[in-house]
Short mmCIF file of C-alpha atoms in Angstrom, two decimals:
data_model
loop_
_atom_site.label_atom_id
_atom_site.label_comp_id
_atom_site.label_asym_id
_atom_site.label_seq_id
_atom_site.Cartn_x
_atom_site.Cartn_y
_atom_site.Cartn_z
CA MET A 1 39.21 101.62 -67.18
CA SER A 2 42.73 102.79 -66.31
CA GLU A 3 44.89 101.18 -63.64
CA TYR A 4 44.92 104.40 -61.63
CA GLU A 5 41.13 104.50 -61.57
CA ILE A 6 41.01 100.91 -60.36
CA ILE A 7 43.49 101.70 -57.58
CA ILE A 8 41.45 104.74 -56.51
CA LYS A 9 38.31 102.63 -56.37
CA LEU A 10 39.91 99.92 -54.24
CA VAL A 11 41.49 102.42 -51.84
CA LEU A 12 38.23 104.34 -51.47
CA ALA A 13 36.35 101.09 -50.82
CA ALA A 14 38.90 100.17 -48.14
CA LEU A 15 38.45 103.53 -46.44
CA LEU A 16 34.64 103.50 -46.51
CA GLY A 17 34.41 99.91 -45.34
CA GLY A 18 37.05 100.59 -42.68
CA PHE A 19 35.11 103.53 -41.23
CA ILE A 20 32.04 101.40 -40.65
CA GLY A 21 34.11 98.44 -39.47
CA LEU A 22 35.89 100.65 -36.96
CA GLU A 23 32.58 101.49 -35.30
CA ARG A 24 31.72 97.80 -35.09
CA GLU A 25 35.20 97.00 -33.77
CA SER A 26 34.82 99.57 -30.99
CA LEU A 27 31.79 97.63 -29.73
CA SER A 28 33.58 94.25 -29.96
CA ARG A 29 31.18 92.89 -32.54
CA PRO A 30 31.83 89.53 -34.30
CA ALA A 31 32.76 91.35 -37.53
CA GLY A 32 34.99 94.39 -37.16
CA LEU A 33 37.49 96.57 -38.95
CA ARG A 34 39.24 93.92 -41.04
CA THR A 35 36.08 92.04 -42.00
CA TYR A 36 34.21 95.14 -43.15
CA THR A 37 37.22 96.42 -45.05
CA LEU A 38 37.72 93.10 -46.84
CA VAL A 39 34.05 92.84 -47.76
CA CYS A 40 33.96 96.36 -49.17
CA VAL A 41 37.20 95.99 -51.15
CA GLY A 42 36.18 92.57 -52.43
CA SER A 43 32.81 93.88 -53.58
CA ALA A 44 34.46 96.81 -55.35
CA LEU A 45 36.89 94.44 -57.09
CA ALA A 46 34.02 92.18 -58.16
CA MET A 47 32.28 95.15 -59.78
CA VAL A 48 35.52 96.31 -61.44
CA VAL A 49 36.10 92.84 -62.88
CA SER A 50 32.49 92.61 -64.02
CA LEU A 51 32.64 95.95 -65.83
CA ASP A 52 36.05 95.23 -67.34
CA MET A 53 34.86 91.91 -68.75
CA TYR A 54 31.84 93.63 -70.20
CA TYR A 55 33.93 96.31 -71.92
CA GLN A 56 36.24 93.66 -73.36
CA TYR A 57 33.66 91.22 -74.69
CA TYR A 58 30.36 93.06 -75.18
CA GLN A 59 30.96 93.29 -78.96
CA THR A 60 31.47 89.55 -79.36
CA VAL A 61 29.24 87.97 -76.69
CA ASN A 62 26.08 88.90 -74.84
CA ALA A 63 27.79 89.98 -71.58
CA ASP A 64 25.90 91.12 -68.49
CA PRO A 65 27.94 93.66 -66.44
CA GLY A 66 25.82 93.12 -63.36
CA ARG A 67 25.98 89.34 -63.20
CA ILE A 68 29.06 89.01 -60.98
CA ALA A 69 27.95 91.92 -58.80
CA ALA A 70 24.55 90.30 -58.24
CA GLN A 71 26.23 87.24 -56.77
CA VAL A 72 28.02 89.44 -54.23
CA VAL A 73 24.75 90.71 -52.80
CA SER A 74 23.31 87.20 -52.41
CA GLY A 75 26.59 85.58 -51.35
CA ILE A 76 27.25 88.02 -48.54
CA GLY A 77 24.30 86.46 -46.72
CA PHE A 78 26.43 83.43 -45.82
CA LEU A 79 28.99 85.66 -44.14
CA GLY A 80 26.32 87.65 -42.35
CA ALA A 81 24.70 84.46 -41.05
CA GLY A 82 27.93 83.65 -39.23
CA THR A 83 27.59 86.79 -37.12
CA ILE A 84 24.04 86.02 -35.93
CA MET A 85 23.78 84.23 -32.60
CA ARG A 86 20.84 83.31 -30.42
CA GLU A 87 21.05 83.85 -26.67
CA GLY A 88 17.90 82.62 -24.96
CA ALA A 89 14.99 84.59 -26.42
CA THR A 90 17.30 87.22 -27.91
CA VAL A 91 18.92 87.17 -31.33
CA ARG A 92 22.21 89.04 -31.57
CA GLY A 93 24.29 90.06 -34.55
CA LEU A 94 21.53 91.21 -36.89
CA THR A 95 22.90 94.74 -37.04
CA THR A 96 26.38 93.44 -37.81
CA ALA A 97 24.99 91.18 -40.53
CA ALA A 98 23.01 94.05 -42.03
CA GLY A 99 26.15 96.17 -41.87
CA LEU A 100 28.08 93.58 -43.88
CA TRP A 101 25.35 93.55 -46.51
CA VAL A 102 25.27 97.33 -46.88
CA VAL A 103 29.09 97.52 -46.92
CA ALA A 104 29.06 95.07 -49.83
CA CYS A 105 26.62 97.38 -51.61
CA ILE A 106 28.90 100.34 -50.91
CA GLY A 107 31.80 98.43 -52.42
CA LEU A 108 29.74 97.68 -55.53
CA ALA A 109 28.85 101.36 -55.84
CA VAL A 110 32.50 102.36 -55.61
CA GLY A 111 33.46 99.75 -58.17
CA ALA A 112 30.80 101.12 -60.51
CA GLY A 113 32.19 104.63 -60.14
CA LEU A 114 29.28 105.94 -58.04
CA TYR A 115 31.54 107.69 -55.56
CA LEU A 116 29.10 110.26 -54.16
CA PRO A 117 26.31 107.73 -53.39
CA ALA A 118 28.88 105.45 -51.75
CA ILE A 119 30.28 108.23 -49.55
CA VAL A 120 26.83 109.53 -48.59
CA THR A 121 25.64 106.00 -47.76
CA THR A 122 28.68 105.48 -45.54
CA ALA A 123 27.95 108.71 -43.68
CA VAL A 124 24.29 107.72 -43.22
CA ILE A 125 25.21 104.24 -41.95
CA LEU A 126 27.70 105.67 -39.45
CA PHE A 127 25.07 108.12 -38.22
CA VAL A 128 22.57 105.28 -37.76
CA LEU A 129 25.04 103.02 -35.93
CA ILE A 130 26.35 105.73 -33.62
CA TYR A 131 23.32 107.88 -32.84
CA PHE A 132 20.29 105.63 -33.25
CA VAL A 133 21.38 103.71 -30.16
CA ARG A 134 20.62 106.85 -28.15
CA PHE A 135 17.22 107.16 -29.81
CA GLU A 136 16.45 103.55 -28.88
CA GLN A 137 17.44 104.14 -25.28
CA TYR A 138 15.47 107.38 -25.03
CA PHE A 139 12.23 106.32 -26.71
CA THR A 140 11.95 102.58 -26.07
CA GLY A 141 14.56 101.59 -23.50
CA MET A 142 15.37 98.62 -25.74
CA ARG A 143 18.82 98.10 -24.24
CA GLU A 144 17.72 98.28 -20.62
CA PHE A 145 16.86 94.94 -19.04
CA LYS A 146 15.66 94.49 -15.47
CA GLY A 147 15.91 91.40 -13.30
CA VAL A 148 13.17 90.08 -11.04
CA VAL A 149 13.20 87.02 -8.76
CA MET A 150 9.93 85.45 -7.68
CA ILE A 151 9.17 82.56 -5.36
CA VAL A 152 5.78 80.98 -6.04
CA LYS A 153 3.87 77.87 -5.12
CA ASP A 154 4.59 75.29 -7.82
CA ARG A 155 1.32 74.49 -9.50
CA PRO A 156 0.16 73.70 -13.07
CA GLY A 157 -0.19 76.73 -15.34
CA GLN A 158 1.81 79.07 -13.11
CA ILE A 159 4.28 80.01 -15.85
CA GLY A 160 1.43 80.50 -18.30
CA VAL A 161 -0.30 82.94 -15.98
CA LEU A 162 2.94 84.83 -15.55
CA GLY A 163 3.50 85.01 -19.31
CA SER A 164 -0.06 86.19 -19.93
CA ILE A 165 0.27 89.07 -17.46
CA LEU A 166 3.58 90.22 -18.89
CA GLY A 167 2.27 89.86 -22.43
CA GLU A 168 -0.74 92.06 -21.72
CA MET A 169 1.60 94.70 -20.31
CA GLY A 170 3.84 94.56 -23.38
CA VAL A 171 6.81 93.35 -21.34
CA LEU A 172 9.33 91.16 -23.17
CA ILE A 173 10.87 88.20 -21.36
CA LYS A 174 14.50 88.15 -22.47
CA ASN A 175 15.44 85.21 -20.27
CA ILE A 176 13.75 82.99 -17.69
CA GLN A 177 15.33 80.52 -15.27
CA LEU A 178 13.35 78.08 -13.11
CA THR A 179 14.69 76.43 -9.96
CA ARG A 180 12.81 74.07 -7.65
CA ILE A 181 13.45 74.81 -3.98
CA GLU A 182 12.27 73.34 -0.69
CA ASN A 183 8.58 72.95 0.20
CA ASP A 184 7.70 72.37 -3.46
CA ASP A 185 8.20 76.05 -4.23
CA LEU A 186 9.47 77.39 -7.52
CA GLU A 187 12.03 80.17 -7.88
CA ILE A 188 11.57 82.13 -11.10
CA GLU A 189 14.33 84.47 -12.22
CA LEU A 190 13.27 86.82 -15.01
CA LEU A 191 15.19 89.24 -17.21
CA LEU A 192 12.63 91.68 -18.56
CA GLN A 193 12.48 94.48 -21.09
CA THR A 194 9.79 97.02 -20.30
CA PRO A 195 8.22 99.35 -22.86
CA ALA A 196 8.73 103.07 -22.31
CA PRO A 197 7.74 104.74 -20.05
CA MET A 198 6.77 101.73 -17.92
CA THR A 199 8.96 101.10 -14.86
CA ILE A 200 9.95 97.78 -13.34
CA GLU A 201 8.13 98.81 -10.16
CA GLU A 202 4.84 98.84 -12.09
CA VAL A 203 5.57 95.34 -13.36
CA ILE A 204 6.36 94.08 -9.86
CA LYS A 205 3.12 95.59 -8.54
CA GLU A 206 1.14 93.80 -11.23
CA LEU A 207 2.89 90.49 -10.60
CA SER A 208 2.27 90.77 -6.87
CA ASP A 209 -1.36 89.71 -7.42
CA ILE A 210 -0.42 86.29 -8.77
CA GLU A 211 -2.01 83.52 -6.72
CA GLY A 212 0.56 81.51 -4.81
CA LEU A 213 3.22 84.24 -4.80
CA LYS A 214 5.44 84.14 -1.71
CA SER A 215 7.98 86.82 -2.51
CA ILE A 216 9.14 89.04 -5.33
CA VAL A 217 12.25 91.20 -5.42
CA ARG A 218 14.04 93.28 -8.01
CA LEU A 219 17.62 92.45 -8.87
CA ASN A 220 20.09 95.33 -8.91
#
């Protein structure tokens, strides 16, 4: 493998990883332009080193050209885990972690000389990251959360009843906050995700039949 070919591979890996990282950077994700670029270039270099060692020693030892590259795929999981955070009932950073994994695979492809698959994969990933958000919003409303505040009579099993009703409706509770107020009442603040095409008004109507409910309002 010539030095010029190695340089081309590393530069191409930097560009492909940078394109995906730039999209993540624009959304202020934990891993952005620099992280994605470094992962892609590092993966490409690992594959280049692995192949070069194989070409040098395959006649004298039983060398495996994919051994170093295989460790990249498994090792990138530690870096991806650092981008995953839990906020209440929601887990954030999974897309960024998956992006790091696929960028590492793109880097390996570039290092192996599979330029077309690497470029096509980059284009597909960018399409998914940019346009699938709109599909999510249109078909499932996954990124739209609605707030509801309820005041109910504090009694055993009240939260369980509430959870059962929302569960039967397919409504996800993203966050719940309980506050005891005067007269032994309980204020319940909910952040809900409704399945399409259900509206928050339908949810409020259903919750209005809960025994002991004193008031329920939607948060703007």
